[in-house]
Short mmCIF file of C-alpha atoms and ligand atoms in Angstrom, two decimals:
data_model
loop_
_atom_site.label_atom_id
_atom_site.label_comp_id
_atom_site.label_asym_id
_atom_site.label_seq_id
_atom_site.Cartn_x
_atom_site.Cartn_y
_atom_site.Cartn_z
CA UNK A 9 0.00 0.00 0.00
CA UNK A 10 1.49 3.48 -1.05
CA UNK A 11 0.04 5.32 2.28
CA UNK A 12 1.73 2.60 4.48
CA UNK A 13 4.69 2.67 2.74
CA UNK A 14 5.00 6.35 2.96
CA UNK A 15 4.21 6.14 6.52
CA UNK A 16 6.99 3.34 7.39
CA UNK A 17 9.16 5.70 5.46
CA UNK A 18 8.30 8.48 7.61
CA UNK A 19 8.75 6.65 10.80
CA UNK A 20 12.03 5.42 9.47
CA UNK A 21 13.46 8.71 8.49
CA UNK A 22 12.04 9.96 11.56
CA UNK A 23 13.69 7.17 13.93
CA UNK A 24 16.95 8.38 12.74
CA UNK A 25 16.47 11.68 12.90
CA UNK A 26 15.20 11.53 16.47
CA UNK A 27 18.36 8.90 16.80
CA UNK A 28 20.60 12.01 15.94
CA UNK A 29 19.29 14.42 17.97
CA UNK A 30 18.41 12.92 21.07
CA UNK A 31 14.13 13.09 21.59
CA UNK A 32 14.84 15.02 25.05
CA UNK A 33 14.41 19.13 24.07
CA UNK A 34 13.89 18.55 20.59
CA UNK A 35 10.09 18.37 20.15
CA UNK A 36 9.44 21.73 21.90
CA UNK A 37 10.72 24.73 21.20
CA UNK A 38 13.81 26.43 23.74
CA UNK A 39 11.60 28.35 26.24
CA UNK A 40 8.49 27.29 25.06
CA UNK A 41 7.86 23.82 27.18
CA UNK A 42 5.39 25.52 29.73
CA UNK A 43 3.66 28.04 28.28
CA UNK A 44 0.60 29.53 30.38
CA UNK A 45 -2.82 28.47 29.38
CA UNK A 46 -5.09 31.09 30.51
CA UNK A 47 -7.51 31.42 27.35
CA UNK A 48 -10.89 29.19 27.39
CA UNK A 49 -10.04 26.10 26.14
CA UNK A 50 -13.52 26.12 24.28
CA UNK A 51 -13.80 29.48 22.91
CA UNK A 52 -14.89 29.83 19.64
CA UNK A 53 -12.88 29.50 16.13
CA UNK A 54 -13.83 28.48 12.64
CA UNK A 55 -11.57 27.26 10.11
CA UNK A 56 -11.16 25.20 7.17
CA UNK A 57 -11.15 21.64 7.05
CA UNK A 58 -8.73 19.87 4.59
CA UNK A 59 -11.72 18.58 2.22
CA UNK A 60 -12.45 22.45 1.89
CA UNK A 61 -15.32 22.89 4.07
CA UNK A 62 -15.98 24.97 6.98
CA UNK A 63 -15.30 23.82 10.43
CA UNK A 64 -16.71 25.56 13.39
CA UNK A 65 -15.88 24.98 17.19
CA UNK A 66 -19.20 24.29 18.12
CA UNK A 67 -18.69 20.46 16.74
CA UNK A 68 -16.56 19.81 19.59
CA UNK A 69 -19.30 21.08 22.07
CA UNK A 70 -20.02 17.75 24.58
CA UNK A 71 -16.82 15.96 23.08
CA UNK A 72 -12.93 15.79 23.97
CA UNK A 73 -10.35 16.47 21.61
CA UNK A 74 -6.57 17.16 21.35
CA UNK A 75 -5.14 19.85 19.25
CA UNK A 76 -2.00 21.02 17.92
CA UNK A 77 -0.37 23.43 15.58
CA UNK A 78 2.41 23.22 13.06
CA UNK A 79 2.93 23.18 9.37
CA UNK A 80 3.27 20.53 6.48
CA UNK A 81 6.48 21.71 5.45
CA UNK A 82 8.14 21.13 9.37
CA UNK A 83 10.82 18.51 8.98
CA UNK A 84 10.48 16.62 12.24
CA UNK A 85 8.16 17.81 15.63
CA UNK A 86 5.09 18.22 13.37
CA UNK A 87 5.17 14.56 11.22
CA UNK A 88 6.41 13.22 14.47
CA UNK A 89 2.95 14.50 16.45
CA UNK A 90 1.01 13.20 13.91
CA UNK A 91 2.44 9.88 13.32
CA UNK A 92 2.31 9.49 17.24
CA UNK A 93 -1.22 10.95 17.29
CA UNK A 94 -2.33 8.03 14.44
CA UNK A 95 -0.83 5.64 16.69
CA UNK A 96 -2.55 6.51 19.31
CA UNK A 97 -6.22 7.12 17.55
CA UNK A 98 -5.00 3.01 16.05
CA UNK A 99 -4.56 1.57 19.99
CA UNK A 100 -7.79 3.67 21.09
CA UNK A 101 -9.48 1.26 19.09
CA UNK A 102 -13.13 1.49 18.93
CA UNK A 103 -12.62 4.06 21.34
CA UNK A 104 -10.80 6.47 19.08
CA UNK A 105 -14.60 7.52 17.48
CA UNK A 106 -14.77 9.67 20.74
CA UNK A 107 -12.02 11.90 20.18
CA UNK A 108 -11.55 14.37 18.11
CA UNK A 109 -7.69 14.96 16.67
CA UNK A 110 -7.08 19.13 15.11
CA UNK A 111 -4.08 20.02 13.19
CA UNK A 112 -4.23 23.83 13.09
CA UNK A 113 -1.23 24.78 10.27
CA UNK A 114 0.37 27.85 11.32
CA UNK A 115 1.27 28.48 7.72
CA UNK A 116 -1.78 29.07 5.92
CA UNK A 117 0.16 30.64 2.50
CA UNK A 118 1.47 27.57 1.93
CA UNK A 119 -1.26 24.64 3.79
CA UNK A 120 -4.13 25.04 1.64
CA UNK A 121 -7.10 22.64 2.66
CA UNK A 122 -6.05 20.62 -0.76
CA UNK A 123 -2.05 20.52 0.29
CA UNK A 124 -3.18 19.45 4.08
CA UNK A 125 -5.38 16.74 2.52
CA UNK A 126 -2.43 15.58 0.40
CA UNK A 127 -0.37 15.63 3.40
CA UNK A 128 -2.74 14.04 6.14
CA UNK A 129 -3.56 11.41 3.81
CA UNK A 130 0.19 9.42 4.88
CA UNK A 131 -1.17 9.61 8.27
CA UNK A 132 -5.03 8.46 10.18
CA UNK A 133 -7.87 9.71 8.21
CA UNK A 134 -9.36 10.64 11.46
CA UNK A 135 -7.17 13.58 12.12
CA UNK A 136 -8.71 16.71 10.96
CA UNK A 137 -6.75 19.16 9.67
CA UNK A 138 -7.40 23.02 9.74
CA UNK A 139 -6.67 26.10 7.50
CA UNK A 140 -7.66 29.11 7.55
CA UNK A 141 -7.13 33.02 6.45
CA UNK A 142 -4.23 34.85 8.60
CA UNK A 143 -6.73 36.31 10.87
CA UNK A 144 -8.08 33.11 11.64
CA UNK A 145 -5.38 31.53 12.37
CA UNK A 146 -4.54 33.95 14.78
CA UNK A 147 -7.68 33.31 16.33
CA UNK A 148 -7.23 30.30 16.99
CA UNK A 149 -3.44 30.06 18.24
CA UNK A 150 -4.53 33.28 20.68
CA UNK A 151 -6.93 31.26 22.76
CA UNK A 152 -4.63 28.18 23.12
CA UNK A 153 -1.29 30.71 23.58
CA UNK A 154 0.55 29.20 20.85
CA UNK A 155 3.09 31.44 19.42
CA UNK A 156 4.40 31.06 15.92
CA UNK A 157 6.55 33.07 13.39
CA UNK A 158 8.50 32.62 10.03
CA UNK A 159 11.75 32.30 10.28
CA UNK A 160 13.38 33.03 6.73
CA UNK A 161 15.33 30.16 5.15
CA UNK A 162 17.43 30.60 2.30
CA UNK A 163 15.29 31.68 -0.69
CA UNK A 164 11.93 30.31 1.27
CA UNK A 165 10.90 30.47 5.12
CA UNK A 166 10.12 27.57 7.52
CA UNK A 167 7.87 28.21 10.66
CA UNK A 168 9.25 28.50 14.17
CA UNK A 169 5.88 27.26 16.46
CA UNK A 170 4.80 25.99 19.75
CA UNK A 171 4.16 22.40 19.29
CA UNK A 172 2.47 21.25 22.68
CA UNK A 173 -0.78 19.16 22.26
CA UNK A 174 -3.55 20.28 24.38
CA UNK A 175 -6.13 18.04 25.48
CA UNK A 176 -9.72 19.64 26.12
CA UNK A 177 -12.27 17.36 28.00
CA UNK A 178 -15.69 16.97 27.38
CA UNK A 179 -16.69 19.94 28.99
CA UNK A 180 -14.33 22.23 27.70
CA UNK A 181 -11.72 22.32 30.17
CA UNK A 182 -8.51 22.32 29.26
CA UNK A 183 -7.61 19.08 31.04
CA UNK A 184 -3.53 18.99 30.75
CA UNK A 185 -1.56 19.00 27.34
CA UNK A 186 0.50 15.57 25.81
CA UNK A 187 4.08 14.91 26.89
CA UNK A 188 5.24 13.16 23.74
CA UNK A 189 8.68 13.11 25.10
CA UNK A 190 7.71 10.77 27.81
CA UNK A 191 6.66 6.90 27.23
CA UNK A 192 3.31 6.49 24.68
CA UNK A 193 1.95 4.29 26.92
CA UNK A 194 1.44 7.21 29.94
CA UNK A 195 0.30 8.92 26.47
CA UNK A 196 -2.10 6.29 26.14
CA UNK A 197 -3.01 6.54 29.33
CA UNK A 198 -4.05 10.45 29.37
CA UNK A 199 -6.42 10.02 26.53
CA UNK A 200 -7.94 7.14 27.42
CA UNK A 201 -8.90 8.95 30.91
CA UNK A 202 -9.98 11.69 28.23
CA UNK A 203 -12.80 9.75 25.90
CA UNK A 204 -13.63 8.75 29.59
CA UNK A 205 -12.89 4.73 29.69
NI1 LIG B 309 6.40 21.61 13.34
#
């Protein structure tokens, strides 16, 4: 299968990436590995889904979900997330239906809804990805304090951005964020308490 290939690639490329740098400090950004979350976790946003269609906030109303921001074009913390996040949604099982998994791309110039579906489809169709106009984005990476900026690179740009996943029960509480650094089975553990099992 081409997606499964392209995933095993990814988690081999990633392995010895990760290999190289050591995991510990490299999946957040210096400074950035406790940032304070004092917006409401369930305030409102729309943006754009990757199949092009409008996405509000008020879909999540009465239902858990994790989310996390980054870009297509990141070369490890953001494939990493979601390869670990499609693992995770995979060992959830049946249980996986109950929560909801939001890639918000800080780099809406360049993640259009069709370049986020081309790029989601190597990992679980599940996760829904999220575009949006400038302002939008904004929006939405004000209420969950995630900073971002472009960082020039040669003759393009790549996207410096807090990559913390935050999980938000049921009720719209922000109940803790993901510490992908530690094991995937205390991971595992956190979400599980999260679709409530
Ligand atoms: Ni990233």
């Amino acid at each position: 299968m081409r997606l499964a290939r392209r995933a095993l690639a990814w988690s081999a490329a990633l392995g010895a990436v990760a290999a190289a740098l050591g995991m510990s400090g490299f999946l957040t950004l210096p400074g950035q590995e406790s940032l304070p979350f004092t917006g409401a976790a369930n305030a409102a946003f729309e943006l754009t889904r990757q199949d092009g269609s409008r996405f509000s906030s008020k879909l999540l109303a009465g239902r858990p979900f994790a989310i996390f921001f980054g870009f297509t074009n990141c070369p490890d913390v953001c494939p990493t997330t979601l390869l670990t996040m499609s693992n995770h949604l995979r060992s959830l099982g049946d249980k996986a239906d109950r929560l909801q998994v939001l890639f918000v791309t800080v780099d809406p110039e360049r993640d259009t809804a069709a370049h986020l579906a081309n790029y989601l489809s190597s990992f679980d169709p599940r996760i829904i990805g999220l575009t949006g106009s400038a302002e939008e984005i904004r929006n939405v990476a004000r209420i969950y304090r995630v900073n971002y900026r472009k960082v020039p690179a040669g003759q393009t740009y790549t996207m410096d951005h807090t990559a913390t996943v935050f999980l938000v029960d049921a009720r719209g509480r922000l109940a803790g964020t993901l510490e992908l650094e530690g094991a995937e089975a205390g991971q595992l553990a956190r979400l599980r308490k999260l679709v409530g099992e």
